Tab-separated table of C-alpha atoms in Angstrom:
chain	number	residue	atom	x	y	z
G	478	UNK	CA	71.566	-55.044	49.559
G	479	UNK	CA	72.730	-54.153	45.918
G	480	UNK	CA	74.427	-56.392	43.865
G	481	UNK	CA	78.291	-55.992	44.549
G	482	UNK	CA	81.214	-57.705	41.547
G	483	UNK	CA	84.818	-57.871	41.640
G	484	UNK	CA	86.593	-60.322	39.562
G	485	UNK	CA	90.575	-61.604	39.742
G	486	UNK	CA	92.757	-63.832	38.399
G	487	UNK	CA	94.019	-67.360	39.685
G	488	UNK	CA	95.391	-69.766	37.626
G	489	UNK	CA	94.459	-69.596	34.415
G	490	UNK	CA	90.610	-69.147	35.551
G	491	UNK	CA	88.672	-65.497	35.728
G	492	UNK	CA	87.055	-65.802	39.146
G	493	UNK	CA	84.034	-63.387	39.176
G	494	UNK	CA	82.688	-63.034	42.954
G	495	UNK	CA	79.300	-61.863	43.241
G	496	UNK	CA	77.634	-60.274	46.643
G	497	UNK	CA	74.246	-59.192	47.010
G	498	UNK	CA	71.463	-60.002	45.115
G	499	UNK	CA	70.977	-60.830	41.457
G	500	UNK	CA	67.582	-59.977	39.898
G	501	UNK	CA	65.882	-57.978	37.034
G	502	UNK	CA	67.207	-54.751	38.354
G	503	UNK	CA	71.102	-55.279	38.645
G	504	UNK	CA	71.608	-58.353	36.539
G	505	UNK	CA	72.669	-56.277	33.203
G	506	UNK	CA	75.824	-55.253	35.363
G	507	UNK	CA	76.547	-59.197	36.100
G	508	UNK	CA	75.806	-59.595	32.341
G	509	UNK	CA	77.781	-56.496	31.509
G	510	UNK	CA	80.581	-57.665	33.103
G	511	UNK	CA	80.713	-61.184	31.816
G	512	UNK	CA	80.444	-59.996	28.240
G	513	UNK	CA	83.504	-57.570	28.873
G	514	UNK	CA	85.527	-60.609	30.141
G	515	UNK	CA	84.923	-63.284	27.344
G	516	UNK	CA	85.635	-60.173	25.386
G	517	UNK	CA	88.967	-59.461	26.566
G	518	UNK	CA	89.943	-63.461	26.320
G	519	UNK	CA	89.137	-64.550	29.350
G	520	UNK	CA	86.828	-67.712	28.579
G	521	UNK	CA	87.709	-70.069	31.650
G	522	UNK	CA	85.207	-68.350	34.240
G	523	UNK	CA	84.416	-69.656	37.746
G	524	UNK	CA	81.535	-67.578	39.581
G	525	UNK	CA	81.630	-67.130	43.643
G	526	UNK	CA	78.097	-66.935	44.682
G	527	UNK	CA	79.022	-67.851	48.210
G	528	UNK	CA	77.728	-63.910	48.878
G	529	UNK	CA	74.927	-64.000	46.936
G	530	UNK	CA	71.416	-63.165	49.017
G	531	UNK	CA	69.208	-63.838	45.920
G	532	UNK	CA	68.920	-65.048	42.893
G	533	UNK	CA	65.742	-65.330	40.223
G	534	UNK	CA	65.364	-66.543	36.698
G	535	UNK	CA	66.738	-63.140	35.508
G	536	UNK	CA	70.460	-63.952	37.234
G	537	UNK	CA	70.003	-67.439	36.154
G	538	UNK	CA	69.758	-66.454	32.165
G	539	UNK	CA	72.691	-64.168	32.575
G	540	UNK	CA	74.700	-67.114	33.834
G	541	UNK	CA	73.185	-69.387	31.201
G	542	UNK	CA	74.328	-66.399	28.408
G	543	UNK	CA	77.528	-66.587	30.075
G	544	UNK	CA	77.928	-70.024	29.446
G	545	UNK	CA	77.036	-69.902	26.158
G	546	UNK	CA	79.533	-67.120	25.439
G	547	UNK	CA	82.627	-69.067	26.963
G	548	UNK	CA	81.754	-72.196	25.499
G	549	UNK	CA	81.848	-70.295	21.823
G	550	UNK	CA	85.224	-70.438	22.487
G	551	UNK	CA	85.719	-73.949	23.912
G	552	UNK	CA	85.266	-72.540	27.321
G	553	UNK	CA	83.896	-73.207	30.576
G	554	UNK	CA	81.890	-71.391	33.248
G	555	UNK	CA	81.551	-72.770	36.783
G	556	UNK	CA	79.729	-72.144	39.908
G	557	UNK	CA	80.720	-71.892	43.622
G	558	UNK	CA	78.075	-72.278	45.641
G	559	UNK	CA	76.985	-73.761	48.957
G	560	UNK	CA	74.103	-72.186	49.654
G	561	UNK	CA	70.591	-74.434	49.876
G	562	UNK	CA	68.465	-71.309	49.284
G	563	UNK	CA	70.386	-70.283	46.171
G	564	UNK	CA	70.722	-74.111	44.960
G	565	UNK	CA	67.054	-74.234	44.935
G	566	UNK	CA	66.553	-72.526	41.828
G	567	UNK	CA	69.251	-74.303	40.488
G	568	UNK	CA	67.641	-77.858	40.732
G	569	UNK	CA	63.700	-76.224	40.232
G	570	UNK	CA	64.758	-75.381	36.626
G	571	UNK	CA	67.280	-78.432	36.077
G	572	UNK	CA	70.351	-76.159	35.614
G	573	UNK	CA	72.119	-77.883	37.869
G	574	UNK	CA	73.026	-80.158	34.760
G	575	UNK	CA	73.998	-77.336	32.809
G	576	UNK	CA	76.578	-75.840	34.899
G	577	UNK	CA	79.485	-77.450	36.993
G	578	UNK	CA	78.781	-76.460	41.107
G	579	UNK	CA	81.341	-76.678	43.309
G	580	UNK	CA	81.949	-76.180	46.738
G	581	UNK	CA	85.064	-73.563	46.388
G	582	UNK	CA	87.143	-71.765	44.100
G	583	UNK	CA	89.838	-74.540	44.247
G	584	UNK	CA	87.776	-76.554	43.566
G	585	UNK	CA	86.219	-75.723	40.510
G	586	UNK	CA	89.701	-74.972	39.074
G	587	UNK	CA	90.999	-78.499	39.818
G	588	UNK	CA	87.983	-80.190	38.019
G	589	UNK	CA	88.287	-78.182	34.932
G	590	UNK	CA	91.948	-79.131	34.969
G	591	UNK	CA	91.705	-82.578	35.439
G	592	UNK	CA	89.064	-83.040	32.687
X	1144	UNK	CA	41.462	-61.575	56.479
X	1145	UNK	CA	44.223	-58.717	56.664
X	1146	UNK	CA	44.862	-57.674	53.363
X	1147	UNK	CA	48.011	-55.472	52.318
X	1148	UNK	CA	48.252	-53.444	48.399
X	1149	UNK	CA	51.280	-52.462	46.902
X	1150	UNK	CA	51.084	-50.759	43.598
X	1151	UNK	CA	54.248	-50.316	41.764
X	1152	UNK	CA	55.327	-48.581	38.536
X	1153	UNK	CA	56.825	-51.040	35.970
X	1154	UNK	CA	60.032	-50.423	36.987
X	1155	UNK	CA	63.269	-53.125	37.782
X	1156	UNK	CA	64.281	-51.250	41.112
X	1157	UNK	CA	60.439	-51.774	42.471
X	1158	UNK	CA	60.420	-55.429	42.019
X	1159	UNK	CA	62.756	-56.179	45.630
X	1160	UNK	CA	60.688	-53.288	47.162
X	1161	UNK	CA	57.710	-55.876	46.145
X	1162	UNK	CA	59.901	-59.099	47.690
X	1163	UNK	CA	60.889	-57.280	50.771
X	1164	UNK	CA	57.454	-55.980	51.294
X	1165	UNK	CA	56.272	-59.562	50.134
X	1166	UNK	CA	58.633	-61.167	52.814
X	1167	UNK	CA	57.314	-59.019	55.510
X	1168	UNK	CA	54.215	-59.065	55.104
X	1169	UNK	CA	54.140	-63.357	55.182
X	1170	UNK	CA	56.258	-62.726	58.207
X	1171	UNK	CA	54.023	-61.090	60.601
X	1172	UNK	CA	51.384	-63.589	58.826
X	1173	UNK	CA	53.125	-66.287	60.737
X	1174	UNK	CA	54.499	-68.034	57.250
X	1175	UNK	CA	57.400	-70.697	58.445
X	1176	UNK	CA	60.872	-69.322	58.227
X	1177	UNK	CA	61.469	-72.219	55.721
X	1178	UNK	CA	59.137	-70.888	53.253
X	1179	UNK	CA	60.086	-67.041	53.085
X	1180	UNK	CA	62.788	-67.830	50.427
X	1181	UNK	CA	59.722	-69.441	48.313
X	1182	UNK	CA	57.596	-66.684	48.452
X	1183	UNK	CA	60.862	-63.635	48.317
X	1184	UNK	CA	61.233	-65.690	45.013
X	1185	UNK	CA	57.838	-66.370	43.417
X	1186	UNK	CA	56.677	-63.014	44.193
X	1187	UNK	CA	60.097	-61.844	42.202
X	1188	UNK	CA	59.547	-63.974	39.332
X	1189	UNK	CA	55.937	-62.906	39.321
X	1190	UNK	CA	56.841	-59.262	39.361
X	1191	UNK	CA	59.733	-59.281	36.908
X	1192	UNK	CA	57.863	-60.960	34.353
X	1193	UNK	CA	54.955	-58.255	35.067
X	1194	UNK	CA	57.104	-55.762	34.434
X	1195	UNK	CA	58.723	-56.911	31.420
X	1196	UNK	CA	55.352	-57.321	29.906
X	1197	UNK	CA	54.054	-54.074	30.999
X	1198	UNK	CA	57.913	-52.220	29.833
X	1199	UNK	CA	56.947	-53.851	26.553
X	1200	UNK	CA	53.088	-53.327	26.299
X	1201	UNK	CA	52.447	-50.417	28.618
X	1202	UNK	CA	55.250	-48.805	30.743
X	1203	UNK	CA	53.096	-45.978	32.181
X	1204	UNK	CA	50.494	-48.590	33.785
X	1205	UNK	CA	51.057	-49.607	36.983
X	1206	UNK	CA	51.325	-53.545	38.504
X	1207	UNK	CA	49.116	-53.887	41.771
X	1208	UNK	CA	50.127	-56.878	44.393
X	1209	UNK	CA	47.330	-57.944	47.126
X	1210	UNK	CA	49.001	-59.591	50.117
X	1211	UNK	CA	46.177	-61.535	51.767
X	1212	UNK	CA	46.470	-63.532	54.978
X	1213	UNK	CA	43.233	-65.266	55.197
X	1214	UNK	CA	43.731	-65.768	59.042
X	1215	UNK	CA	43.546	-62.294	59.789
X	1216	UNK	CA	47.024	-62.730	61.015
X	1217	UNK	CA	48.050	-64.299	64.665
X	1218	UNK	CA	47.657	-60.893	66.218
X	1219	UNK	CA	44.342	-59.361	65.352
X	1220	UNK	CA	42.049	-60.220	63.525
X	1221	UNK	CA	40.116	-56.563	63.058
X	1222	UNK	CA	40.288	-56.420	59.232
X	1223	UNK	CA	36.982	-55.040	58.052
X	1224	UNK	CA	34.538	-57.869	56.876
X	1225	UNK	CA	34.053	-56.914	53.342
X	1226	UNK	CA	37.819	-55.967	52.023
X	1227	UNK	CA	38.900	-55.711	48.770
X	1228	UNK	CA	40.698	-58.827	49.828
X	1229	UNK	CA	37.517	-60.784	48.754
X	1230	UNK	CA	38.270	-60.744	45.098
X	1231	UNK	CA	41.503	-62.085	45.786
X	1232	UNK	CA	40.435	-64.893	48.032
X	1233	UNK	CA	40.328	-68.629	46.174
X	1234	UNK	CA	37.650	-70.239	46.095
X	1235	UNK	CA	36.791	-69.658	50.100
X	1236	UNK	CA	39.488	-72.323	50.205
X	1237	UNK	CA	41.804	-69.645	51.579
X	1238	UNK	CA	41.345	-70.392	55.187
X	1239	UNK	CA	44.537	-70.244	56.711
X	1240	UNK	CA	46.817	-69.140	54.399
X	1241	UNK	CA	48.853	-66.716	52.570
X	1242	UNK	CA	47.740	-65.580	49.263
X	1243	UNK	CA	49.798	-63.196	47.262
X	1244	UNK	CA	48.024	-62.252	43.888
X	1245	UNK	CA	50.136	-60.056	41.251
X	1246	UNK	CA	47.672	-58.378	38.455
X	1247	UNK	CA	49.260	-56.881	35.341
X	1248	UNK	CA	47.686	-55.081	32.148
X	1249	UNK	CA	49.542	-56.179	29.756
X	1250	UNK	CA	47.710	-58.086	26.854
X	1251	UNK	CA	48.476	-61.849	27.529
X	1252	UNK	CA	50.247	-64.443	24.855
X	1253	UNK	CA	49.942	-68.319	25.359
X	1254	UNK	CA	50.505	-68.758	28.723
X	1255	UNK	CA	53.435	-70.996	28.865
X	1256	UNK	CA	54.716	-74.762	27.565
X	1257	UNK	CA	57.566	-74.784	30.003
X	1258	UNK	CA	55.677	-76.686	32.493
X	1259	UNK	CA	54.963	-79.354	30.383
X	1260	UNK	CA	58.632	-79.481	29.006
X	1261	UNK	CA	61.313	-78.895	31.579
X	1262	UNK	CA	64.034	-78.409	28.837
X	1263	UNK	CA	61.956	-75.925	27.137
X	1264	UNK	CA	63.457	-72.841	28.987
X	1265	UNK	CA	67.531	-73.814	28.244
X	1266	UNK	CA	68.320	-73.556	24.779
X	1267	UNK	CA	72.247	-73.631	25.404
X	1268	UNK	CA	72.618	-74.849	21.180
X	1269	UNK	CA	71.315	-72.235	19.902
X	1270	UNK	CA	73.696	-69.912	18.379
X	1271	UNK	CA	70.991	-67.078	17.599
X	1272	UNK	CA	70.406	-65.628	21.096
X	1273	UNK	CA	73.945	-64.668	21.866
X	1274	UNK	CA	72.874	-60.609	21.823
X	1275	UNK	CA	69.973	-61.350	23.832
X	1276	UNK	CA	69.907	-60.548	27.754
X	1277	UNK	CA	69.943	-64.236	29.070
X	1278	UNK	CA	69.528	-67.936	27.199
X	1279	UNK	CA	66.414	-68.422	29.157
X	1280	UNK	CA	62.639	-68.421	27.837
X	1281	UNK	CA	60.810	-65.534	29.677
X	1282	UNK	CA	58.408	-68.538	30.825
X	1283	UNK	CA	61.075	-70.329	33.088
X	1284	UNK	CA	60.039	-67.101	35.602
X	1285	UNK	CA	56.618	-69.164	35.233
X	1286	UNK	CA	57.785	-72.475	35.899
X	1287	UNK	CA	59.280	-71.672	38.850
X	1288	UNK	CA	56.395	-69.759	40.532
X	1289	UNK	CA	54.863	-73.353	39.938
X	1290	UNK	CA	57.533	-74.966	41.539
X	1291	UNK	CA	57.935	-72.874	44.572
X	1292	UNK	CA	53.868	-71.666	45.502
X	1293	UNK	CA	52.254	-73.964	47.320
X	1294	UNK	CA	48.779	-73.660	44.788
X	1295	UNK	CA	49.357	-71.576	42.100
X	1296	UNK	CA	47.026	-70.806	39.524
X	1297	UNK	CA	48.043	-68.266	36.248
X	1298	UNK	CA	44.923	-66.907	34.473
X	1299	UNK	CA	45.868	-64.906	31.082
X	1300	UNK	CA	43.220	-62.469	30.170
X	1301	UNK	CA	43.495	-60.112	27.122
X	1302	UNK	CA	43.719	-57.407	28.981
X	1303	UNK	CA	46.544	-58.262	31.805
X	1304	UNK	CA	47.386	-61.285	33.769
X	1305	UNK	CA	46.709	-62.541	37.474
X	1306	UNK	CA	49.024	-64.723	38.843
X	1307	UNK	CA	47.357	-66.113	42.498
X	1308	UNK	CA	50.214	-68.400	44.669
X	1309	UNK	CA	49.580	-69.258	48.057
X	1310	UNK	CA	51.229	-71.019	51.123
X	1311	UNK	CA	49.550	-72.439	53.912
X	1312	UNK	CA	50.126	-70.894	57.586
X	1313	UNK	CA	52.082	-72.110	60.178
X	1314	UNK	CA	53.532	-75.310	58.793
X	1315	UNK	CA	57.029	-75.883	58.110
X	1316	UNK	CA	56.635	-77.614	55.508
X	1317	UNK	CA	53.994	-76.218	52.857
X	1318	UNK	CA	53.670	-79.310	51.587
X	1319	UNK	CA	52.571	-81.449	55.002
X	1320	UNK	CA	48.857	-79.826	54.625
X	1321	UNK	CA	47.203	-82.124	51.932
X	1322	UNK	CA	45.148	-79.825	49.654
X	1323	UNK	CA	42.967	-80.075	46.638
């Protein structure tokens, strides 16, 4: 399928959820979207890819340009993510260092907070 | 040896119809379940990077994928003898497995140092890049063909590139079969 976004507030923490799949062809939109949130202030970000069918080295920069974005402004953007398949990629290019994966939302939120 | 071609034009959109076809193709080769997500991956990453070359170099050229299963597949067997498929095969070490080879016409660069340095591709310091479409080197595609394929080898010509990755059939796990 396509690559579907919505994105809400909770907290104090932009939660992006991302369904579908995440590659050369629809990643601008993810990246599109990011940009237009750090933009408009919002630089605590936590990204649901509990929906997310596939992901390649394309989806992985735009999180990675993400990161850098929010962290410009003393930021933070974490993961959600359960999914071996999609966690693969994660550990292949050692990005699971980079970025903070949780198991849920709540998660994710909680850590930030308690750091 | 069954061999499939795909030809695509260098577009985004037509690198899943390459993964799906890709996928299916290893499929009804008899590839393990556990290794479709490998090869729906590497044959991504082989064909994005393709196309960003060619988008770059030569947009009106098209990329050509060979899908080779070197069994002939577990359900016939009736490819011709002398296929196009030959020029694709590795070595004649292909027996028994799945061989997807991605040829592009762009003019090649250095192939890649991100295999030797697994930091190369994450440059998270570096304040220059924050236009750019993602923080990763276009080589980290590269690095993680090598660390999905089973064999992979990446031969950069001046006139295009062919990537060759392969899995071996009918294991589970592609790395039980001891090769080379």
């Amino acid at each position: 399928m396509d690559l579907k976004l919505d994105h809400h507030t909770q907290d104090d923490t932009e939660i992006v959820v991302v369904e579908g799949e995440i590659d050369v062809y629809t990643a601008p939109r993810l990246r599109e979207l990011l940009i237009d949130l750090v933009n408009k202030g919002n630089f605590h970000l936590v990204v649901n890819m509990e929906k997310v069918e596939f992901l390649d080295s394309t989806g992985l920069g735009v999180l990675v340009g993400g990161l850098k974005r929010v962290r410009a402004h003393d930021g933070t953007l974490d993961l959600v993510c359960t999914q071996e398949r999609i966690l693969k990629i994660f550990r292949i290019t050692g990005l699971t260092k980079v970025f903070g994966i949780y198991d849920s939302v709540q998660e994710a939120i909680d850590k930030r907070k308690s750091k | 040896m069954a061999l499939v071609q795909l030809t695509i034009s260098a577009l985004p959109a037509h690198v899943r119809t390459a993964r799906l076809m890709a996928t299916a193709v290893a499929r009804r080769a008899g590839i393990a379940e556990s290794a479709l997500d490998e090869i729906r991956l590497a044959v991504g990453e082989a064909c994005s990077r393709a196309v960003e070359a060619h988008r770059v170099h030569c947009p009106s050229r098209p990329i050509q994928l060979d899908l080779v299963d070197s069994s002939g597949g577990p359900r016939g067997g009736d490819a011709p003898a002398d296929t196009p498929a030959d020029r694709a095969s590795h070595n004649g070490r292909a027996a028994q497995r799945f061989e997807v080879v991605v040829f592009d016409r762009a003019p090649a660069k250095e192939p890649t140092a991100a295999f030797d340095n697994p930091d190369a591709g994450v440059d998270l310091d570096a304040d220059t890049s924050l236009n750019g479409i993602s923080g990763l080197s276009p080589d980290v595609g590269l690095a993680v063909i090598v660390g999905l394929a089973d064999e992979v080898s990446i031969e950069p010509h001046e006139d295009g590139t062919v990537v060759r990755m392969s899995w071996p059939l009918g294991k589970a796990d592609p790395e039980a079969e001891s090769v080379g």
